[in-house]
Amino acid sequence: MRLANVDGRAVLLTADDRGVDVESASGGKFGPGLPELYEDWKGFRAWAESPDTSGAAPFTRARLGSPSPEPRQIVAVGLNYREHAAESGFAVPDRLPPVFTKFDSSLSGPDTEVVLPPGGHTDWEVELVVVIGERMARVGVEEAWDHVAGLTVGQDLSERVSQLAGPAPQFSLGKSYPGFAPVGPWLVTPDSVPNKDDLELGCSLDGEVVQQGRTKDLIFPVAELLSKLSQTIVLHPGDLVFTGTPAGVGQGRQPQRFIRPGEKLHSWIEGIGELNQTFTDAREG
């Protein structure tokens, strides 16, 4: 099943550019927005097994928003791929990767224009993003996937100057400028991807592939990561969890490479979809 946010309304996809409005198709039982669905995810999934799709209508990607537009929390982790930890100059985490938040004012849909912060070094980080479908508190690894509504594509855009400025790094602020958390293009349920624990992901900058990896190489796979997080924090329906980025970020290159005004970033995950970001100078924004 694939579920999109079209003009703020939940749409069950029948094709990449066509879908049925959930509220209309369900006679008002579910919807109209995505947040309402996550609060009764099991009930919605049961209905969505055999919906009436006769009212499916076309839409354009420009109308798409984040598949979870009002998360209570956006949780992100770092150093969850060995080669990325190495290029960042850190040891591989053994108990839990670094955890930070991206503030919700950074959240956007899949196709956006992002203003580059002045004087900064903006970097790319393509990531598999998990959308929580059921409250998680002290959940075991074996039950973790049962609490997942679906998967989507995310970019953990990062401004490295402010992120790493001392005396202590400001991870959350450096990763939370407006538009620094594009997510989409839609939610895909775990049973609808080729292999929920082994998906190819990557991104290209102006046509040059800069990241390419597979989620099977996560140090802490999705189920283990969610379980570990739930031992400390409560994850709520609709929350977003950025699971980490593979090697190839601009800061880890020799020489270092950061996003410049006018460049285009294209990100993808196998079986899920694509993101497209263009960047402008702050003076032009």
Short mmCIF file of C-alpha atoms in Angstrom, two decimals:
data_model
loop_
_atom_site.label_atom_id
_atom_site.label_comp_id
_atom_site.label_asym_id
_atom_site.label_seq_id
_atom_site.Cartn_x
_atom_site.Cartn_y
_atom_site.Cartn_z
CA MET A 1 0.00 0.00 0.00
CA ARG A 2 1.15 3.53 -0.80
CA LEU A 3 -0.30 6.58 0.91
CA ALA A 4 0.28 10.20 -0.11
CA ASN A 5 -0.37 13.67 1.28
CA VAL A 6 -2.04 15.59 -1.55
CA ASP A 7 -2.91 19.17 -0.61
CA GLY A 8 -3.07 18.08 3.03
CA ARG A 9 -5.46 15.20 2.37
CA ALA A 10 -4.77 11.47 2.65
CA VAL A 11 -4.78 9.80 -0.76
CA LEU A 12 -4.47 6.05 -1.35
CA LEU A 13 -2.38 5.63 -4.50
CA THR A 14 -3.44 3.56 -7.48
CA ALA A 15 -0.51 4.88 -9.57
CA ASP A 16 2.37 7.32 -9.12
CA ASP A 17 0.15 10.20 -10.22
CA ARG A 18 -3.31 8.96 -9.34
CA GLY A 19 -5.18 8.02 -6.19
CA VAL A 20 -8.40 7.95 -4.23
CA ASP A 21 -9.25 10.44 -1.49
CA VAL A 22 -9.44 8.44 1.72
CA GLU A 23 -12.15 10.46 3.42
CA SER A 24 -14.43 10.25 0.39
CA ALA A 25 -13.78 6.58 -0.29
CA SER A 26 -14.32 5.59 3.35
CA GLY A 27 -17.53 7.61 3.71
CA GLY A 28 -15.86 9.87 6.27
CA LYS A 29 -14.67 7.05 8.51
CA PHE A 30 -10.99 7.91 7.94
CA GLY A 31 -9.17 11.13 7.10
CA PRO A 32 -9.27 13.72 5.79
CA GLY A 33 -5.62 14.24 6.80
CA LEU A 34 -2.73 11.87 7.46
CA PRO A 35 -2.42 12.53 11.24
CA GLU A 36 -5.91 11.11 11.84
CA LEU A 37 -4.97 7.88 10.06
CA TYR A 38 -1.92 7.25 12.24
CA GLU A 39 -4.03 7.55 15.37
CA ASP A 40 -6.09 4.56 14.17
CA TRP A 41 -3.56 2.89 11.91
CA LYS A 42 -4.76 -0.68 12.47
CA GLY A 43 -8.34 0.27 11.69
CA PHE A 44 -7.28 2.15 8.58
CA ARG A 45 -5.09 -0.72 7.34
CA ALA A 46 -8.00 -3.12 7.72
CA TRP A 47 -10.24 -0.82 5.65
CA ALA A 48 -7.49 -0.25 3.05
CA GLU A 49 -7.29 -3.97 2.27
CA SER A 50 -10.30 -3.63 -0.06
CA PRO A 51 -11.13 0.04 -0.68
CA ASP A 52 -13.40 1.38 -3.39
CA THR A 53 -10.94 3.00 -5.82
CA SER A 54 -13.48 3.93 -8.48
CA GLY A 55 -13.10 7.59 -7.52
CA ALA A 56 -9.35 7.70 -8.18
CA ALA A 57 -8.23 11.04 -9.63
CA PRO A 58 -4.94 12.37 -11.04
CA PHE A 59 -2.63 14.74 -9.17
CA THR A 60 0.76 16.39 -9.78
CA ARG A 61 3.87 16.00 -7.63
CA ALA A 62 3.78 19.73 -6.87
CA ARG A 63 0.76 19.02 -4.64
CA LEU A 64 2.57 16.46 -2.46
CA GLY A 65 3.49 17.18 1.14
CA SER A 66 5.24 15.13 3.80
CA PRO A 67 3.49 11.77 4.32
CA SER A 68 3.50 12.61 8.03
CA PRO A 69 2.97 16.38 8.14
CA GLU A 70 2.47 16.79 11.90
CA PRO A 71 4.84 14.44 13.74
CA ARG A 72 5.16 14.96 17.48
CA GLN A 73 8.84 14.09 17.11
CA ILE A 74 11.42 13.90 14.34
CA VAL A 75 14.13 11.62 15.67
CA ALA A 76 17.38 11.18 13.75
CA VAL A 77 20.50 9.12 14.26
CA GLY A 78 24.08 9.45 13.06
CA LEU A 79 26.95 7.10 12.29
CA ASN A 80 24.68 4.13 11.53
CA TYR A 81 26.77 2.92 8.57
CA ARG A 82 30.37 1.82 9.16
CA GLU A 83 31.86 3.61 6.15
CA HIS A 84 30.07 6.84 7.04
CA ALA A 85 31.41 6.64 10.61
CA ALA A 86 34.90 6.18 9.16
CA GLU A 87 34.65 9.13 6.75
CA SER A 88 33.37 11.27 9.65
CA GLY A 89 36.36 10.35 11.81
CA PHE A 90 34.38 8.59 14.54
CA ALA A 91 34.51 5.11 16.01
CA VAL A 92 31.70 2.74 15.14
CA PRO A 93 28.99 3.02 17.84
CA ASP A 94 28.49 -0.18 19.82
CA ARG A 95 25.52 0.42 22.15
CA LEU A 96 23.51 3.15 20.40
CA PRO A 97 24.30 5.61 17.59
CA PRO A 98 24.21 9.36 18.28
CA VAL A 99 20.61 10.56 18.51
CA PHE A 100 19.38 14.09 17.82
CA THR A 101 16.22 15.81 16.61
CA LYS A 102 15.31 17.80 13.54
CA PHE A 103 12.81 20.47 14.57
CA ASP A 104 9.49 20.25 12.76
CA SER A 105 9.92 23.69 11.16
CA SER A 106 12.51 22.01 8.90
CA LEU A 107 9.97 19.48 7.55
CA SER A 108 8.82 19.70 3.95
CA GLY A 109 7.48 17.62 1.09
CA PRO A 110 9.42 15.79 -1.61
CA ASP A 111 10.04 18.46 -4.28
CA THR A 112 11.25 21.75 -2.84
CA GLU A 113 13.45 24.79 -3.21
CA VAL A 114 15.81 25.21 -0.25
CA VAL A 115 17.54 28.45 0.71
CA LEU A 116 21.19 27.89 1.66
CA PRO A 117 22.16 29.49 4.99
CA PRO A 118 24.64 32.35 4.45
CA GLY A 119 28.26 31.55 5.22
CA GLY A 120 27.54 27.87 5.72
CA HIS A 121 28.54 24.49 4.32
CA THR A 122 25.33 22.64 3.48
CA ASP A 123 25.73 18.89 3.05
CA TRP A 124 23.52 16.02 1.84
CA GLU A 125 22.53 12.84 3.74
CA VAL A 126 20.01 10.53 2.09
CA GLU A 127 18.20 8.33 4.61
CA LEU A 128 15.51 5.71 4.99
CA VAL A 129 12.80 7.28 7.18
CA VAL A 130 10.39 5.24 9.29
CA VAL A 131 6.87 6.49 10.04
CA ILE A 132 5.56 5.14 13.35
CA GLY A 133 2.05 3.65 13.26
CA GLU A 134 1.57 2.55 16.85
CA ARG A 135 2.84 3.89 20.20
CA MET A 136 6.21 2.40 21.10
CA ALA A 137 7.46 2.19 24.70
CA ARG A 138 9.95 -0.49 25.73
CA VAL A 139 9.22 -2.60 22.68
CA GLY A 140 11.34 -5.66 21.90
CA VAL A 141 13.20 -6.15 18.64
CA GLU A 142 10.85 -8.93 17.54
CA GLU A 143 7.78 -6.67 17.82
CA ALA A 144 9.31 -3.46 16.48
CA TRP A 145 8.23 -3.80 12.84
CA ASP A 146 4.63 -4.32 14.02
CA HIS A 147 4.65 -0.71 15.21
CA VAL A 148 5.72 0.73 11.84
CA ALA A 149 3.16 2.36 9.57
CA GLY A 150 5.51 2.65 6.64
CA LEU A 151 8.73 3.80 5.03
CA THR A 152 9.64 6.88 3.06
CA VAL A 153 12.65 8.78 1.70
CA GLY A 154 14.33 11.60 3.62
CA GLN A 155 17.23 14.01 3.29
CA ASP A 156 18.95 15.00 6.53
CA LEU A 157 20.34 18.23 5.08
CA SER A 158 23.07 19.51 7.37
CA GLU A 159 24.81 22.87 7.69
CA ARG A 160 28.23 21.78 8.94
CA VAL A 161 29.59 25.11 10.24
CA SER A 162 26.83 25.67 12.80
CA GLN A 163 26.43 21.93 13.44
CA LEU A 164 30.03 21.54 14.60
CA ALA A 165 30.65 24.95 16.18
CA GLY A 166 31.97 24.66 19.74
CA PRO A 167 32.25 24.43 22.61
CA ALA A 168 29.69 21.63 22.08
CA PRO A 169 28.29 20.62 18.67
CA GLN A 170 24.83 21.91 17.76
CA PHE A 171 23.59 18.89 15.77
CA SER A 172 19.88 19.70 16.01
CA LEU A 173 20.23 23.38 15.07
CA GLY A 174 22.66 22.70 12.22
CA LYS A 175 20.17 20.23 10.75
CA SER A 176 16.96 22.22 11.22
CA TYR A 177 17.05 25.19 8.88
CA PRO A 178 13.81 25.66 6.90
CA GLY A 179 13.47 22.91 4.30
CA PHE A 180 16.28 20.79 5.77
CA ALA A 181 14.01 17.75 6.28
CA PRO A 182 12.37 16.96 2.93
CA VAL A 183 10.41 13.71 3.21
CA GLY A 184 8.36 11.72 0.70
CA PRO A 185 7.18 11.30 -1.91
CA TRP A 186 4.72 9.05 -0.06
CA LEU A 187 4.52 6.33 2.58
CA VAL A 188 5.02 2.72 1.50
CA THR A 189 4.02 -0.07 3.86
CA PRO A 190 6.81 -2.56 4.72
CA ASP A 191 5.03 -5.40 2.94
CA SER A 192 5.06 -3.42 -0.32
CA VAL A 193 8.83 -2.97 -0.71
CA PRO A 194 11.17 -5.62 -2.19
CA ASN A 195 12.85 -6.35 1.17
CA LYS A 196 12.22 -4.07 4.11
CA ASP A 197 15.67 -4.83 5.56
CA ASP A 198 17.67 -4.49 2.34
CA LEU A 199 16.84 -1.52 0.12
CA GLU A 200 19.17 0.43 -2.14
CA LEU A 201 19.37 4.16 -1.42
CA GLY A 202 21.38 6.98 -2.91
CA CYS A 203 21.50 10.53 -4.18
CA SER A 204 23.08 12.56 -6.95
CA LEU A 205 24.12 16.21 -7.08
CA ASP A 206 23.74 17.82 -10.49
CA GLY A 207 23.75 14.35 -12.04
CA GLU A 208 26.83 13.03 -10.20
CA VAL A 209 26.05 10.09 -7.90
CA VAL A 210 27.47 11.05 -4.51
CA GLN A 211 25.89 8.40 -2.26
CA GLN A 212 24.85 4.83 -2.93
CA GLY A 213 24.34 2.10 -0.34
CA ARG A 214 22.00 -0.55 1.01
CA THR A 215 20.03 -0.58 4.24
CA LYS A 216 21.27 -4.11 4.98
CA ASP A 217 24.50 -2.36 5.98
CA LEU A 218 22.89 -0.41 8.82
CA ILE A 219 24.87 -1.03 12.02
CA PHE A 220 21.59 -0.93 13.93
CA PRO A 221 18.87 -2.26 11.59
CA VAL A 222 15.43 -0.70 11.73
CA ALA A 223 13.91 -3.13 14.25
CA GLU A 224 16.89 -2.95 16.61
CA LEU A 225 17.14 0.82 16.30
CA LEU A 226 13.46 1.37 17.08
CA SER A 227 13.61 -1.05 20.00
CA LYS A 228 16.63 0.72 21.48
CA LEU A 229 15.05 4.15 21.07
CA SER A 230 11.84 2.95 22.72
CA GLN A 231 13.73 1.93 25.85
CA THR A 232 14.30 5.64 26.56
CA ILE A 233 11.72 7.68 24.66
CA VAL A 234 8.12 7.04 23.70
CA LEU A 235 7.53 7.03 19.95
CA HIS A 236 4.06 8.18 18.90
CA PRO A 237 1.93 7.48 15.82
CA GLY A 238 3.12 9.70 12.98
CA ASP A 239 6.60 10.25 14.42
CA LEU A 240 9.45 10.21 11.90
CA VAL A 241 12.71 8.35 12.52
CA PHE A 242 15.67 9.10 10.23
CA THR A 243 17.74 5.91 10.36
CA GLY A 244 21.18 7.14 9.24
CA THR A 245 23.08 7.88 6.04
CA PRO A 246 25.62 5.83 4.06
CA ALA A 247 29.09 7.06 3.09
CA GLY A 248 29.61 9.76 0.48
CA VAL A 249 28.68 12.99 2.26
CA GLY A 250 30.42 16.19 1.18
CA GLN A 251 32.27 16.74 4.44
CA GLY A 252 33.95 13.33 4.15
CA ARG A 253 35.37 14.01 0.69
CA GLN A 254 38.88 15.11 -0.21
CA PRO A 255 38.60 17.96 -0.98
CA GLN A 256 35.37 18.64 0.86
CA ARG A 257 32.36 19.42 -1.31
CA PHE A 258 29.24 21.31 -0.28
CA ILE A 259 26.03 22.31 -2.05
CA ARG A 260 26.18 25.46 -4.14
CA PRO A 261 23.37 27.78 -5.27
CA GLY A 262 21.65 26.52 -8.40
CA GLU A 263 22.51 22.86 -7.84
CA LYS A 264 19.93 20.07 -7.84
CA LEU A 265 19.87 17.14 -5.42
CA HIS A 266 18.06 13.97 -6.46
CA SER A 267 17.53 11.23 -3.83
CA TRP A 268 15.97 7.79 -4.11
CA ILE A 269 15.24 4.56 -2.27
CA GLU A 270 14.42 1.32 -4.06
CA GLY A 271 10.74 0.48 -4.03
CA ILE A 272 9.75 3.76 -2.37
CA GLY A 273 10.41 6.80 -4.54
CA GLU A 274 12.39 9.97 -5.10
CA LEU A 275 13.03 13.45 -3.71
CA ASN A 276 14.12 16.53 -5.67
CA GLN A 277 15.66 19.62 -4.08
CA THR A 278 17.00 22.75 -5.76
CA PHE A 279 19.08 25.29 -3.85
CA THR A 280 19.21 29.05 -3.90
CA ASP A 281 21.44 31.63 -2.28
CA ALA A 282 20.00 33.35 0.80
CA ARG A 283 20.31 36.71 -0.97
CA GLU A 284 18.05 35.36 -3.73
CA GLY A 285 15.56 33.70 -1.36
#
